mmCIF file of C-alpha atoms in Angstrom:
data_model
loop_
_atom_site.group_PDB
_atom_site.id
_atom_site.type_symbol
_atom_site.label_atom_id
_atom_site.label_comp_id
_atom_site.label_asym_id
_atom_site.label_seq_id
_atom_site.Cartn_x
_atom_site.Cartn_y
_atom_site.Cartn_z
ATOM 1 C CA MET R 134 62.250 51.161 -42.826
ATOM 2 C CA ARG R 135 63.320 51.032 -46.454
ATOM 3 C CA SER R 136 66.664 52.216 -47.816
ATOM 4 C CA ILE R 137 66.497 54.965 -50.433
ATOM 5 C CA TRP R 138 70.042 54.502 -51.678
ATOM 6 C CA ASN R 139 72.718 51.818 -51.752
ATOM 7 C CA GLY R 140 76.361 52.466 -52.508
ATOM 8 C CA HIS R 141 79.576 52.972 -50.607
ATOM 9 C CA ILE R 142 81.532 55.453 -48.526
ATOM 10 C CA ALA R 143 84.893 56.259 -50.069
ATOM 11 C CA PHE R 144 87.682 57.717 -47.929
ATOM 12 C CA GLY R 145 91.062 57.480 -49.588
ATOM 13 C CA LEU R 146 91.148 54.101 -51.348
ATOM 14 C CA VAL R 147 88.921 52.470 -48.715
ATOM 15 C CA LEU R 148 85.381 51.616 -49.883
ATOM 16 C CA VAL R 149 82.682 50.756 -47.320
ATOM 17 C CA PRO R 150 79.415 49.364 -48.732
ATOM 18 C CA VAL R 151 76.448 51.104 -47.076
ATOM 19 C CA ALA R 152 72.716 51.780 -47.343
ATOM 20 C CA LEU R 153 71.069 55.131 -46.650
ATOM 21 C CA TYR R 154 67.795 55.502 -44.736
ATOM 22 C CA PRO R 155 65.812 58.737 -44.214
ATOM 23 C CA ALA R 156 65.976 59.856 -40.575
ATOM 24 C CA GLU R 157 63.333 62.521 -41.130
ATOM 25 C CA SER R 158 59.668 61.611 -40.761
ATOM 26 C CA SER R 159 57.729 63.684 -43.281
ATOM 27 C CA HIS R 160 55.306 66.019 -41.542
ATOM 28 C CA LYS R 161 51.905 65.401 -43.067
ATOM 29 C CA GLU R 162 49.720 68.452 -42.785
ATOM 30 C CA LEU R 163 45.967 68.412 -42.387
ATOM 31 C CA GLU R 164 44.459 67.989 -45.845
ATOM 32 C CA LEU R 165 42.961 71.258 -47.028
ATOM 33 C CA HIS R 166 41.460 72.056 -50.431
ATOM 34 C CA MET R 167 40.872 75.327 -52.258
ATOM 35 C CA HIS R 168 37.236 76.440 -52.676
ATOM 36 C CA ASP R 169 35.362 79.327 -54.236
ATOM 37 C CA ARG R 170 34.148 81.475 -51.329
ATOM 38 C CA ARG R 171 30.891 82.309 -53.162
ATOM 39 C CA ASP R 172 29.478 78.797 -53.646
ATOM 40 C CA GLY R 173 31.948 76.458 -51.965
ATOM 41 C CA ALA R 174 32.905 74.715 -55.228
ATOM 42 C CA ARG R 175 36.343 73.111 -55.394
ATOM 43 C CA ILE R 176 39.087 74.886 -57.352
ATOM 44 C CA ARG R 177 41.041 72.796 -59.850
ATOM 45 C CA TYR R 178 44.338 73.561 -61.575
ATOM 46 C CA ALA R 179 44.729 72.999 -65.297
ATOM 47 C CA ARG R 180 47.825 72.954 -67.539
ATOM 48 C CA ILE R 181 46.950 75.621 -70.087
ATOM 49 C CA ASN R 182 48.882 76.460 -73.254
ATOM 50 C CA GLU R 183 49.225 80.259 -73.092
ATOM 51 C CA SER R 184 49.101 80.552 -76.915
ATOM 52 C CA THR R 185 46.026 78.399 -77.630
ATOM 53 C CA GLY R 186 44.243 78.497 -74.273
ATOM 54 C CA GLU R 187 43.843 74.712 -74.441
ATOM 55 C CA GLU R 188 44.680 72.197 -71.708
ATOM 56 C CA VAL R 189 47.895 70.243 -72.349
ATOM 57 C CA PRO R 190 48.228 66.516 -71.467
ATOM 58 C CA TRP R 191 51.149 65.520 -69.252
ATOM 59 C CA ALA R 192 52.691 63.455 -72.088
ATOM 60 C CA GLU R 193 53.236 66.627 -74.140
ATOM 61 C CA ILE R 194 54.881 68.674 -71.377
ATOM 62 C CA VAL R 195 58.666 69.148 -71.333
ATOM 63 C CA LYS R 196 60.984 71.343 -69.276
ATOM 64 C CA GLY R 197 62.769 74.343 -70.729
ATOM 65 C CA HIS R 198 64.957 77.325 -69.951
ATOM 66 C CA ASP R 199 65.069 80.805 -71.513
ATOM 67 C CA VAL R 200 68.416 81.892 -72.957
ATOM 68 C CA ASP R 201 68.710 85.345 -74.569
ATOM 69 C CA GLY R 202 64.983 85.500 -75.190
ATOM 70 C CA LYS R 203 64.803 82.013 -76.710
ATOM 71 C CA THR R 204 63.415 78.897 -75.035
ATOM 72 C CA VAL R 205 65.614 75.794 -75.052
ATOM 73 C CA MET R 206 63.413 72.724 -74.512
ATOM 74 C CA LEU R 207 65.244 69.901 -72.755
ATOM 75 C CA THR R 208 65.150 66.175 -73.537
ATOM 76 C CA PRO R 209 65.871 63.171 -71.285
ATOM 77 C CA GLU R 210 69.258 62.898 -73.026
ATOM 78 C CA ASP R 211 70.141 66.446 -71.895
ATOM 79 C CA PHE R 212 69.527 65.523 -68.249
ATOM 80 C CA GLU R 213 71.546 62.320 -68.731
ATOM 81 C CA GLU R 214 74.452 64.317 -70.162
ATOM 82 C CA ALA R 215 74.430 66.718 -67.195
ATOM 83 C CA GLY R 216 74.313 63.742 -64.803
ATOM 84 C CA ARG R 217 77.645 62.416 -66.095
ATOM 85 C CA SER R 218 79.474 65.165 -64.209
ATOM 86 C CA ILE R 219 78.241 64.139 -60.752
ATOM 87 C CA VAL R 220 79.679 61.572 -58.344
ATOM 88 C CA LYS R 221 78.337 58.065 -58.972
ATOM 89 C CA GLY R 222 77.326 55.348 -56.518
ATOM 90 C CA GLY R 223 79.093 56.642 -53.461
ATOM 91 C CA ILE R 224 79.464 59.007 -50.547
ATOM 92 C CA GLU R 225 82.823 60.448 -51.558
ATOM 93 C CA ILE R 226 84.564 62.104 -48.610
ATOM 94 C CA VAL R 227 86.690 65.013 -49.847
ATOM 95 C CA GLU R 228 87.997 66.297 -46.495
ATOM 96 C CA PHE R 229 87.664 66.038 -42.715
ATOM 97 C CA VAL R 230 86.919 69.135 -40.629
ATOM 98 C CA GLU R 231 86.755 69.855 -36.897
ATOM 99 C CA GLU R 232 83.480 69.215 -35.068
ATOM 100 C CA GLY R 233 81.692 72.483 -34.418
ATOM 101 C CA SER R 234 83.358 74.251 -37.347
ATOM 102 C CA ILE R 235 80.261 74.091 -39.581
ATOM 103 C CA ASP R 236 77.664 76.853 -39.311
ATOM 104 C CA PRO R 237 74.280 75.191 -38.451
ATOM 105 C CA LEU R 238 72.688 77.232 -41.270
ATOM 106 C CA TYR R 239 74.231 74.751 -43.702
ATOM 107 C CA PHE R 240 72.586 71.624 -42.235
ATOM 108 C CA GLU R 241 69.417 70.496 -43.997
ATOM 109 C CA ARG R 242 68.286 66.840 -43.908
ATOM 110 C CA PRO R 243 69.439 63.802 -41.865
ATOM 111 C CA TYR R 244 69.969 60.194 -43.013
ATOM 112 C CA TYR R 245 70.965 57.049 -41.151
ATOM 113 C CA ILE R 246 73.817 54.961 -42.606
ATOM 114 C CA GLU R 247 73.787 51.166 -42.281
ATOM 115 C CA PRO R 248 76.742 48.993 -43.314
ATOM 116 C CA GLY R 249 76.134 46.825 -46.359
ATOM 117 C CA LYS R 250 77.245 43.258 -46.979
ATOM 118 C CA LYS R 251 80.842 42.756 -45.727
ATOM 119 C CA GLY R 252 80.935 46.421 -44.730
ATOM 120 C CA ASP R 253 81.091 46.007 -40.932
ATOM 121 C CA ARG R 254 84.864 46.349 -40.517
ATOM 122 C CA GLY R 255 85.178 49.433 -42.700
ATOM 123 C CA TYR R 256 82.093 50.968 -41.045
ATOM 124 C CA VAL R 257 83.476 50.479 -37.517
ATOM 125 C CA LEU R 258 86.940 51.644 -38.615
ATOM 126 C CA LEU R 259 85.607 54.925 -40.001
ATOM 127 C CA ARG R 260 83.298 55.445 -37.009
ATOM 128 C CA GLU R 261 86.090 54.972 -34.466
ATOM 129 C CA ALA R 262 88.490 57.182 -36.422
ATOM 130 C CA LEU R 263 85.904 59.975 -36.543
ATOM 131 C CA LYS R 264 85.179 59.599 -32.820
ATOM 132 C CA LYS R 265 88.826 59.757 -31.762
ATOM 133 C CA SER R 266 89.787 62.575 -34.117
ATOM 134 C CA GLY R 267 86.750 64.725 -33.282
ATOM 135 C CA ARG R 268 86.207 65.342 -36.984
ATOM 136 C CA ILE R 269 83.358 65.344 -39.497
ATOM 137 C CA GLY R 270 83.675 64.061 -43.055
ATOM 138 C CA ILE R 271 82.613 66.487 -45.790
ATOM 139 C CA ALA R 272 81.339 64.455 -48.706
ATOM 140 C CA LYS R 273 79.705 64.586 -52.115
ATOM 141 C CA VAL R 274 76.799 62.206 -52.709
ATOM 142 C CA ALA R 275 74.318 61.804 -55.560
ATOM 143 C CA ILE R 276 70.718 61.158 -54.512
ATOM 144 C CA ARG R 277 67.965 60.996 -57.128
ATOM 145 C CA SER R 278 70.275 62.220 -59.908
ATOM 146 C CA ARG R 279 71.341 65.356 -58.034
ATOM 147 C CA GLU R 280 74.724 65.916 -56.427
ATOM 148 C CA ASN R 281 74.528 66.953 -52.803
ATOM 149 C CA LEU R 282 76.961 68.158 -50.180
ATOM 150 C CA GLY R 283 76.903 66.147 -46.961
ATOM 151 C CA ALA R 284 78.409 65.982 -43.482
ATOM 152 C CA LEU R 285 79.290 62.476 -42.277
ATOM 153 C CA MET R 286 79.340 62.218 -38.489
ATOM 154 C CA VAL R 287 78.935 59.805 -35.574
ATOM 155 C CA GLN R 288 75.823 59.393 -33.427
ATOM 156 C CA GLY R 289 76.354 56.740 -30.759
ATOM 157 C CA ASP R 290 77.378 53.588 -32.665
ATOM 158 C CA MET R 291 75.914 54.834 -35.932
ATOM 159 C CA LEU R 292 77.201 56.901 -38.813
ATOM 160 C CA VAL R 293 74.791 59.563 -40.038
ATOM 161 C CA LEU R 294 74.813 61.776 -43.099
ATOM 162 C CA ILE R 295 73.385 65.294 -42.930
ATOM 163 C CA LEU R 296 72.700 66.771 -46.354
ATOM 164 C CA MET R 297 73.925 70.368 -46.489
ATOM 165 C CA ARG R 298 73.154 73.530 -48.379
ATOM 166 C CA PHE R 299 75.752 74.884 -50.781
ATOM 167 C CA ALA R 300 77.209 78.313 -50.029
ATOM 168 C CA GLU R 301 75.150 79.939 -52.813
ATOM 169 C CA GLU R 302 71.958 78.710 -51.113
ATOM 170 C CA ILE R 303 72.648 80.753 -47.962
ATOM 171 C CA ARG R 304 71.592 84.391 -48.062
ATOM 172 C CA ALA R 305 74.000 86.982 -46.771
ATOM 173 C CA PRO R 306 72.439 88.967 -43.875
ATOM 174 C CA GLU R 307 72.862 92.225 -45.766
ATOM 175 C CA GLY R 308 70.683 95.172 -44.832
ATOM 176 C CA LEU R 309 69.802 93.852 -41.370
ATOM 177 C CA ASN R 310 70.063 96.322 -38.523
ATOM 178 C CA ILE R 311 72.000 94.275 -35.934
ATOM 179 C CA PRO R 312 73.156 96.454 -32.996
ATOM 180 C CA LYS R 313 76.575 95.973 -31.424
ATOM 181 C CA GLU R 314 75.450 97.991 -28.410
ATOM 182 C CA ALA R 315 72.010 98.862 -27.056
ATOM 183 C CA LYS R 316 70.819 102.409 -26.346
ATOM 184 C CA PRO R 317 70.791 102.949 -23.429
ATOM 185 C CA PRO R 318 73.578 100.373 -22.848
ATOM 186 C CA VAL R 319 72.774 97.045 -21.186
ATOM 187 C CA THR R 320 74.063 97.166 -17.611
ATOM 188 C CA ALA R 321 76.186 94.557 -15.833
ATOM 189 C CA LYS R 322 73.307 94.009 -13.369
ATOM 190 C CA GLU R 323 70.900 93.235 -16.223
ATOM 191 C CA VAL R 324 73.341 90.742 -17.731
ATOM 192 C CA GLN R 325 73.760 89.142 -14.308
ATOM 193 C CA LEU R 326 69.990 88.783 -13.890
ATOM 194 C CA ALA R 327 69.653 87.388 -17.425
ATOM 195 C CA GLU R 328 72.322 84.781 -16.632
ATOM 196 C CA LYS R 329 70.429 83.879 -13.448
ATOM 197 C CA LEU R 330 67.235 83.505 -15.492
ATOM 198 C CA LEU R 331 69.023 81.190 -17.964
ATOM 199 C CA GLU R 332 70.298 79.111 -15.057
ATOM 200 C CA GLY R 333 66.789 78.891 -13.572
ATOM 201 C CA MET R 334 65.380 77.699 -16.907
ATOM 202 C CA ARG R 335 68.131 75.151 -17.522
ATOM 203 C CA GLY R 336 66.934 71.732 -18.617
ATOM 204 C CA LYS R 337 68.086 68.509 -20.222
ATOM 205 C CA TRP R 338 67.296 68.350 -23.930
ATOM 206 C CA ASP R 339 64.484 65.893 -24.576
ATOM 207 C CA PRO R 340 62.936 66.316 -28.050
ATOM 208 C CA LYS R 341 59.971 64.089 -27.139
ATOM 209 C CA GLN R 342 58.501 66.766 -24.869
ATOM 210 C CA PHE R 343 57.966 69.152 -27.796
ATOM 211 C CA HIS R 344 55.089 68.661 -30.223
ATOM 212 C CA ASP R 345 53.515 70.480 -33.137
ATOM 213 C CA ASN R 346 49.862 70.724 -32.078
ATOM 214 C CA TYR R 347 48.725 73.107 -34.819
ATOM 215 C CA ASP R 348 46.921 70.506 -36.969
ATOM 216 C CA GLU R 349 45.029 69.100 -33.966
ATOM 217 C CA ALA R 350 43.986 72.590 -32.898
ATOM 218 C CA LEU R 351 42.882 73.423 -36.464
ATOM 219 C CA LEU R 352 40.919 70.159 -36.698
ATOM 220 C CA HIS R 353 39.178 71.071 -33.432
ATOM 221 C CA VAL R 354 38.203 74.461 -34.918
ATOM 222 C CA ILE R 355 36.859 72.679 -38.038
ATOM 223 C CA HIS R 356 34.746 70.306 -35.913
ATOM 224 C CA GLN R 357 33.420 73.236 -33.877
ATOM 225 C CA ARG R 358 32.433 75.040 -37.087
ATOM 226 C CA ALA R 359 30.768 71.876 -38.426
ATOM 227 C CA ARG R 360 28.718 71.397 -35.233
ATOM 228 C CA SER R 361 27.662 75.039 -35.122
ATOM 229 C CA GLY R 362 26.489 75.152 -38.728
ATOM 230 C CA GLY R 363 29.486 77.145 -39.910
ATOM 231 C CA LYS R 364 29.319 79.845 -37.228
ATOM 232 C CA ARG R 365 32.548 81.020 -35.686
ATOM 233 C CA PRO R 366 32.925 80.957 -31.890
ATOM 234 C CA SER R 367 33.474 84.312 -30.219
ATOM 235 C CA PRO R 368 37.181 85.205 -30.369
ATOM 236 C CA ARG R 369 39.058 85.035 -27.085
ATOM 237 C CA ALA R 370 40.154 88.368 -25.735
ATOM 238 C CA GLU R 371 43.912 88.763 -25.940
ATOM 239 C CA GLU R 372 45.956 90.882 -23.611
ATOM 240 C CA ALA R 373 47.430 93.882 -25.386
ATOM 241 C CA PRO R 374 51.210 94.224 -25.057
ATOM 242 C CA PRO R 375 52.331 97.106 -22.862
ATOM 243 C CA ALA R 376 53.256 100.330 -24.637
ATOM 244 C CA SER R 377 56.546 100.379 -22.710
ATOM 245 C CA TYR R 378 58.245 98.169 -20.162
ATOM 246 C CA ASN R 379 61.088 98.128 -17.681
ATOM 247 C CA ILE R 380 63.521 95.340 -18.655
ATOM 248 C CA MET R 381 64.997 95.144 -15.132
ATOM 249 C CA ASP R 382 61.523 94.687 -13.614
ATOM 250 C CA LEU R 383 60.677 91.958 -16.145
ATOM 251 C CA LEU R 384 63.974 90.157 -15.508
ATOM 252 C CA GLN R 385 63.383 90.148 -11.756
ATOM 253 C CA LYS R 386 59.854 88.763 -12.168
ATOM 254 C CA SER R 387 61.108 86.140 -14.640
ATOM 255 C CA VAL R 388 63.885 85.007 -12.285
ATOM 256 C CA ALA R 389 61.372 84.700 -9.431
ATOM 257 C CA HIS R 390 59.012 82.668 -11.636
ATOM 258 C CA ALA R 391 61.829 80.383 -12.859
ATOM 259 C CA GLY R 392 62.919 79.856 -9.248
ATOM 260 C CA SER R 393 59.429 78.839 -8.151
ATOM 261 C CA ARG R 394 59.238 76.360 -11.022
ATOM 262 C CA SER R 395 62.578 74.770 -10.114
ATOM 263 C CA GLU R 396 61.353 74.138 -6.543
ATOM 264 C CA ARG R 397 58.417 72.009 -7.729
ATOM 265 C CA PRO R 398 58.756 68.204 -7.917
ATOM 266 C CA ALA R 399 60.289 67.172 -11.248
ATOM 267 C CA ARG R 400 57.832 65.734 -13.714
ATOM 268 C CA GLY R 401 57.403 65.523 -17.462
ATOM 269 C CA ARG R 402 56.194 68.591 -19.279
ATOM 270 C CA ARG R 403 52.671 68.212 -20.540
ATOM 271 C CA ARG R 404 51.481 68.957 -24.007
ATOM 272 C CA ALA R 405 49.116 71.826 -24.550
ATOM 273 C CA ALA R 406 45.580 70.649 -23.895
ATOM 274 C CA THR R 407 43.758 70.123 -27.174
ATOM 275 C CA PRO R 408 40.553 68.153 -27.690
ATOM 276 C CA LYS R 409 41.134 64.715 -29.159
ATOM 277 C CA PRO R 410 39.966 64.700 -32.789
ATOM 278 C CA ARG R 411 37.719 61.966 -34.137
ATOM 279 C CA SER R 412 40.110 61.345 -36.958
ATOM 280 C CA ASN R 413 43.468 62.757 -37.940
ATOM 281 C CA PRO R 414 43.914 62.735 -41.733
ATOM 282 C CA ARG R 415 47.427 64.199 -41.623
ATOM 283 C CA THR R 416 48.307 64.160 -45.299
ATOM 284 C CA LYS R 417 50.054 66.789 -47.369
ATOM 285 C CA ARG R 418 48.098 69.877 -48.318
ATOM 286 C CA LYS R 419 46.568 69.583 -51.772
ATOM 287 C CA ALA R 420 45.658 72.480 -53.984
ATOM 288 C CA GLY R 421 42.722 70.930 -55.712
#
Protein backbone atom coordinates (compact mmCIF):
# COMPACT_ATOMS: atom_id res chain seq x y z
CA MET A 1 0.00 0.00 0.00
CA ARG A 2 1.36 3.39 -0.98
CA SER A 3 0.67 6.66 0.84
CA ILE A 4 -1.00 9.37 -1.22
CA TRP A 5 -0.19 12.20 1.16
CA ASN A 6 2.31 13.01 3.89
CA GLY A 7 1.91 15.82 6.38
CA HIS A 8 0.73 16.27 9.93
CA ILE A 9 -2.35 16.44 12.13
CA ALA A 10 -2.62 19.75 13.94
CA PHE A 11 -4.77 20.04 17.07
CA GLY A 12 -4.03 23.16 19.05
CA LEU A 13 -0.25 23.64 18.90
CA VAL A 14 0.40 19.89 18.76
CA LEU A 15 1.66 18.58 15.40
CA VAL A 16 1.62 14.83 14.67
CA PRO A 17 3.47 13.71 11.52
CA VAL A 18 1.31 11.25 9.56
CA ALA A 19 0.82 9.55 6.19
CA LEU A 20 -2.54 9.03 4.50
CA TYR A 21 -3.50 5.81 2.71
CA PRO A 22 -6.68 5.19 0.67
CA ALA A 23 -8.99 2.75 2.47
CA GLU A 24 -11.26 2.45 -0.56
CA SER A 25 -10.48 -0.14 -3.22
CA SER A 26 -11.52 1.32 -6.56
CA HIS A 27 -14.27 -0.74 -8.15
CA LYS A 28 -13.11 -1.63 -11.63
CA GLU A 29 -16.04 -2.22 -13.92
CA LEU A 30 -16.08 -4.64 -16.82
CA GLU A 31 -14.46 -2.90 -19.78
CA LEU A 32 -17.10 -1.91 -22.31
CA HIS A 33 -16.64 0.13 -25.49
CA MET A 34 -19.07 2.14 -27.60
CA HIS A 35 -19.91 0.74 -31.06
CA ASP A 36 -22.05 1.72 -34.02
CA ARG A 37 -25.05 -0.63 -33.95
CA ARG A 38 -25.15 -0.79 -37.78
CA ASP A 39 -21.67 -2.18 -38.48
CA GLY A 40 -20.09 -2.77 -35.08
CA ALA A 41 -17.34 -0.17 -35.62
CA ARG A 42 -15.83 1.44 -32.53
CA ILE A 43 -16.86 4.99 -31.64
CA ARG A 44 -14.07 7.45 -30.89
CA TYR A 45 -14.24 10.86 -29.22
CA ALA A 46 -12.43 13.82 -30.71
CA ARG A 47 -11.66 17.29 -29.31
CA ILE A 48 -13.26 19.54 -31.91
CA ASN A 49 -12.98 23.32 -32.13
CA GLU A 50 -16.61 24.45 -32.54
CA SER A 51 -15.55 27.44 -34.69
CA THR A 52 -13.24 25.68 -37.17
CA GLY A 53 -14.47 22.09 -36.92
CA GLU A 54 -10.85 20.94 -36.56
CA GLU A 55 -9.45 18.58 -33.93
CA VAL A 56 -7.45 20.33 -31.19
CA PRO A 57 -4.26 18.79 -29.69
CA TRP A 58 -4.14 18.42 -25.91
CA ALA A 59 -1.25 20.92 -25.68
CA GLU A 60 -3.52 23.71 -26.95
CA ILE A 61 -6.42 23.04 -24.58
CA VAL A 62 -6.94 25.26 -21.51
CA LYS A 63 -9.75 25.56 -18.97
CA GLY A 64 -12.08 28.53 -18.87
CA HIS A 65 -15.18 29.98 -17.27
CA ASP A 66 -17.91 32.24 -18.70
CA VAL A 67 -18.48 35.54 -16.90
CA ASP A 68 -21.16 37.93 -18.21
CA GLY A 69 -21.04 36.37 -21.66
CA LYS A 70 -17.24 36.48 -21.88
CA THR A 71 -14.87 33.53 -21.51
CA VAL A 72 -11.99 33.90 -19.06
CA MET A 73 -9.26 31.39 -19.97
CA LEU A 74 -7.25 30.26 -16.96
CA THR A 75 -3.49 29.78 -16.68
CA PRO A 76 -1.46 27.59 -14.29
CA GLU A 77 -0.65 30.76 -12.33
CA ASP A 78 -4.39 31.37 -11.74
CA PHE A 79 -4.77 27.92 -10.16
CA GLU A 80 -1.64 28.53 -8.08
CA GLU A 81 -3.06 31.83 -6.83
CA ALA A 82 -6.34 30.17 -5.80
CA GLY A 83 -4.37 27.41 -4.04
CA ARG A 84 -2.73 29.91 -1.67
CA SER A 85 -5.99 30.23 0.26
CA ILE A 86 -6.21 26.56 1.25
CA VAL A 87 -4.66 24.77 4.22
CA LYS A 88 -1.13 23.53 3.50
CA GLY A 89 0.58 20.29 4.50
CA GLY A 90 -1.72 19.25 7.29
CA ILE A 91 -4.95 17.85 8.63
CA GLU A 92 -6.00 20.92 10.59
CA ILE A 93 -8.60 20.05 13.23
CA VAL A 94 -10.94 23.02 13.74
CA GLU A 95 -13.32 21.49 16.31
CA PHE A 96 -14.39 18.29 18.05
CA VAL A 97 -18.00 17.11 17.88
CA GLU A 98 -19.97 14.30 19.54
CA GLU A 99 -19.95 10.86 17.91
CA GLY A 100 -23.21 10.27 16.10
CA SER A 101 -23.88 13.98 15.59
CA ILE A 102 -22.91 13.95 11.89
CA ASP A 103 -25.55 13.05 9.31
CA PRO A 104 -24.24 10.02 7.30
CA LEU A 105 -25.15 11.90 4.09
CA TYR A 106 -22.01 13.97 4.61
CA PHE A 107 -19.56 11.03 4.66
CA GLU A 108 -17.84 10.32 1.35
CA ARG A 109 -14.42 8.60 1.21
CA PRO A 110 -12.30 6.80 3.85
CA TYR A 111 -8.53 6.99 4.44
CA TYR A 112 -6.24 5.21 6.88
CA ILE A 113 -3.82 7.36 8.92
CA GLU A 114 -0.37 6.03 9.84
CA PRO A 115 1.98 7.89 12.20
CA GLY A 116 5.08 9.32 10.56
CA LYS A 117 8.62 9.43 11.89
CA LYS A 118 8.60 10.32 15.63
CA GLY A 119 4.82 10.62 15.47
CA ASP A 120 3.89 7.63 17.66
CA ARG A 121 3.36 9.51 20.93
CA GLY A 122 1.22 12.25 19.42
CA TYR A 123 -0.74 9.66 17.41
CA VAL A 124 -1.53 7.54 20.49
CA LEU A 125 -2.29 10.67 22.55
CA LEU A 126 -4.87 11.92 20.05
CA ARG A 127 -6.36 8.43 19.59
CA GLU A 128 -6.84 7.88 23.32
CA ALA A 129 -8.27 11.37 23.84
CA LEU A 130 -10.81 10.79 21.06
CA LYS A 131 -11.74 7.38 22.47
CA LYS A 132 -12.31 8.64 26.01
CA SER A 133 -14.15 11.80 25.00
CA GLY A 134 -16.41 10.05 22.48
CA ARG A 135 -15.70 12.80 19.97
CA ILE A 136 -14.78 13.17 16.30
CA GLY A 137 -12.35 15.77 14.98
CA ILE A 138 -13.66 17.99 12.17
CA ALA A 139 -10.73 18.98 10.02
CA LYS A 140 -9.64 20.76 6.86
CA VAL A 141 -7.16 18.94 4.64
CA ALA A 142 -5.76 19.66 1.18
CA ILE A 143 -5.46 16.65 -1.12
CA ARG A 144 -4.36 17.10 -4.73
CA SER A 145 -4.58 20.91 -4.52
CA ARG A 146 -8.19 20.92 -3.31
CA GLU A 147 -9.32 21.71 0.22
CA ASN A 148 -11.55 19.06 1.73
CA LEU A 149 -13.62 18.71 4.86
CA GLY A 150 -12.85 15.61 6.90
CA ALA A 151 -13.92 13.69 10.00
CA LEU A 152 -11.07 12.27 12.08
CA MET A 153 -12.14 9.27 14.14
CA VAL A 154 -10.88 6.09 15.82
CA GLN A 155 -11.19 2.56 14.44
CA GLY A 156 -9.63 0.03 16.82
CA ASP A 157 -6.03 1.21 17.32
CA MET A 158 -6.05 3.29 14.15
CA LEU A 159 -7.01 6.84 13.30
CA VAL A 160 -9.04 7.19 10.11
CA LEU A 161 -10.06 10.21 8.08
CA ILE A 162 -13.39 10.26 6.26
CA LEU A 163 -13.58 12.96 3.61
CA MET A 164 -16.93 14.75 3.81
CA ARG A 165 -19.23 16.68 1.54
CA PHE A 166 -19.70 20.38 2.16
CA ALA A 167 -23.20 21.57 3.05
CA GLU A 168 -23.73 23.04 -0.44
CA GLU A 169 -23.12 19.59 -1.94
CA ILE A 170 -26.14 18.08 -0.15
CA ARG A 171 -29.50 18.59 -1.83
CA ALA A 172 -32.41 19.65 0.31
CA PRO A 173 -35.25 17.07 0.11
CA GLU A 174 -37.66 19.69 -1.19
CA GLY A 175 -40.72 18.57 -3.12
CA LEU A 176 -40.66 15.00 -1.78
CA ASN A 177 -43.97 13.62 -0.59
CA ILE A 178 -42.98 12.11 2.79
CA PRO A 179 -46.06 11.07 4.83
CA LYS A 180 -46.20 11.62 8.58
CA GLU A 181 -49.12 9.21 8.80
CA ALA A 182 -50.36 6.47 6.47
CA LYS A 183 -53.91 6.24 5.13
CA PRO A 184 -55.43 4.09 6.51
CA PRO A 185 -53.25 4.48 9.65
CA VAL A 186 -50.70 1.81 10.54
CA THR A 187 -52.07 -0.23 13.44
CA ALA A 188 -50.27 -1.16 16.66
CA LYS A 189 -50.57 -4.84 15.67
CA GLU A 190 -48.81 -4.18 12.35
CA VAL A 191 -45.99 -2.33 14.10
CA GLN A 192 -45.68 -5.21 16.56
CA LEU A 193 -45.43 -7.75 13.73
CA ALA A 194 -42.89 -5.57 11.90
CA GLU A 195 -40.76 -5.42 15.06
CA LYS A 196 -40.99 -9.22 15.33
CA LEU A 197 -39.88 -9.51 11.70
CA LEU A 198 -36.88 -7.23 12.37
CA GLU A 199 -35.96 -9.37 15.37
CA GLY A 200 -36.21 -12.55 13.28
CA MET A 201 -33.92 -11.07 10.62
CA ARG A 202 -31.36 -9.76 13.11
CA GLY A 203 -27.75 -10.53 12.25
CA LYS A 204 -24.19 -9.53 13.03
CA TRP A 205 -22.75 -7.12 10.48
CA ASP A 206 -20.18 -8.88 8.32
CA PRO A 207 -19.34 -6.92 5.14
CA LYS A 208 -17.53 -9.91 3.62
CA GLN A 209 -20.80 -11.76 3.03
CA PHE A 210 -22.02 -9.11 0.57
CA HIS A 211 -20.67 -8.96 -2.98
CA ASP A 212 -21.34 -7.06 -6.17
CA ASN A 213 -21.88 -9.86 -8.70
CA TYR A 214 -23.15 -7.69 -11.56
CA ASP A 215 -19.94 -7.75 -13.64
CA GLU A 216 -19.63 -11.54 -13.35
CA ALA A 217 -23.26 -11.99 -14.38
CA LEU A 218 -22.79 -9.59 -17.32
CA LEU A 219 -19.61 -11.42 -18.40
CA HIS A 220 -21.57 -14.69 -18.33
CA VAL A 221 -24.22 -13.13 -20.61
CA ILE A 222 -21.45 -11.94 -22.98
CA HIS A 223 -19.93 -15.44 -23.13
CA GLN A 224 -23.36 -16.96 -23.78
CA ARG A 225 -23.93 -14.50 -26.64
CA ALA A 226 -20.47 -15.27 -28.06
CA ARG A 227 -21.09 -19.04 -28.00
CA SER A 228 -24.53 -18.70 -29.57
CA GLY A 229 -23.37 -16.52 -32.44
CA GLY A 230 -24.88 -13.36 -30.98
CA LYS A 231 -28.33 -14.79 -30.28
CA ARG A 232 -30.02 -13.86 -27.04
CA PRO A 233 -31.28 -16.63 -24.74
CA SER A 234 -35.02 -16.69 -24.11
CA PRO A 235 -35.86 -14.25 -21.30
CA ARG A 236 -36.87 -15.81 -18.00
CA ALA A 237 -40.48 -15.32 -17.07
CA GLU A 238 -40.84 -12.95 -14.15
CA GLU A 239 -43.66 -13.03 -11.68
CA ALA A 240 -45.88 -9.98 -12.00
CA PRO A 241 -46.38 -8.03 -8.77
CA PRO A 242 -49.86 -8.31 -7.29
CA ALA A 243 -52.28 -5.51 -8.11
CA SER A 244 -53.05 -5.16 -4.39
CA TYR A 245 -51.88 -6.81 -1.20
CA ASN A 246 -52.75 -7.17 2.45
CA ILE A 247 -49.83 -5.82 4.54
CA MET A 248 -50.89 -7.80 7.64
CA ASP A 249 -50.93 -11.06 5.64
CA LEU A 250 -47.48 -10.32 4.18
CA LEU A 251 -46.07 -9.47 7.62
CA GLN A 252 -47.35 -12.73 9.08
CA LYS A 253 -45.85 -14.77 6.23
CA SER A 254 -42.56 -12.87 6.52
CA VAL A 255 -42.35 -13.47 10.28
CA ALA A 256 -43.01 -17.19 9.75
CA HIS A 257 -40.31 -17.36 7.07
CA ALA A 258 -37.78 -15.47 9.23
CA GLY A 259 -38.56 -17.82 12.12
CA SER A 260 -37.93 -20.91 10.01
CA ARG A 261 -34.61 -19.47 8.87
CA SER A 262 -33.48 -18.76 12.44
CA GLU A 263 -34.11 -22.40 13.41
CA ARG A 264 -31.66 -23.72 10.80
CA PRO A 265 -28.03 -24.44 11.77
CA ALA A 266 -25.93 -21.27 11.52
CA ARG A 267 -23.69 -21.12 8.49
CA GLY A 268 -22.18 -18.50 6.23
CA ARG A 269 -24.41 -16.90 3.65
CA ARG A 270 -23.57 -17.99 0.15
CA ARG A 271 -23.05 -15.75 -2.79
CA ALA A 272 -25.51 -15.85 -5.62
CA ALA A 273 -24.58 -18.66 -7.97
CA THR A 274 -22.92 -17.27 -11.08
CA PRO A 275 -20.85 -19.21 -13.60
CA LYS A 276 -17.12 -18.70 -13.17
CA PRO A 277 -15.83 -16.53 -16.03
CA ARG A 278 -12.77 -17.49 -18.03
CA SER A 279 -11.24 -14.13 -17.39
CA ASN A 280 -12.28 -11.09 -15.41
CA PRO A 281 -10.95 -7.88 -17.01
CA ARG A 282 -12.42 -5.60 -14.34
CA THR A 283 -11.12 -2.25 -15.52
CA LYS A 284 -12.90 1.08 -15.69
CA ARG A 285 -15.43 1.59 -18.44
CA LYS A 286 -13.94 3.35 -21.44
CA ALA A 287 -15.87 5.37 -23.95
CA GLY A 288 -13.78 4.64 -26.96
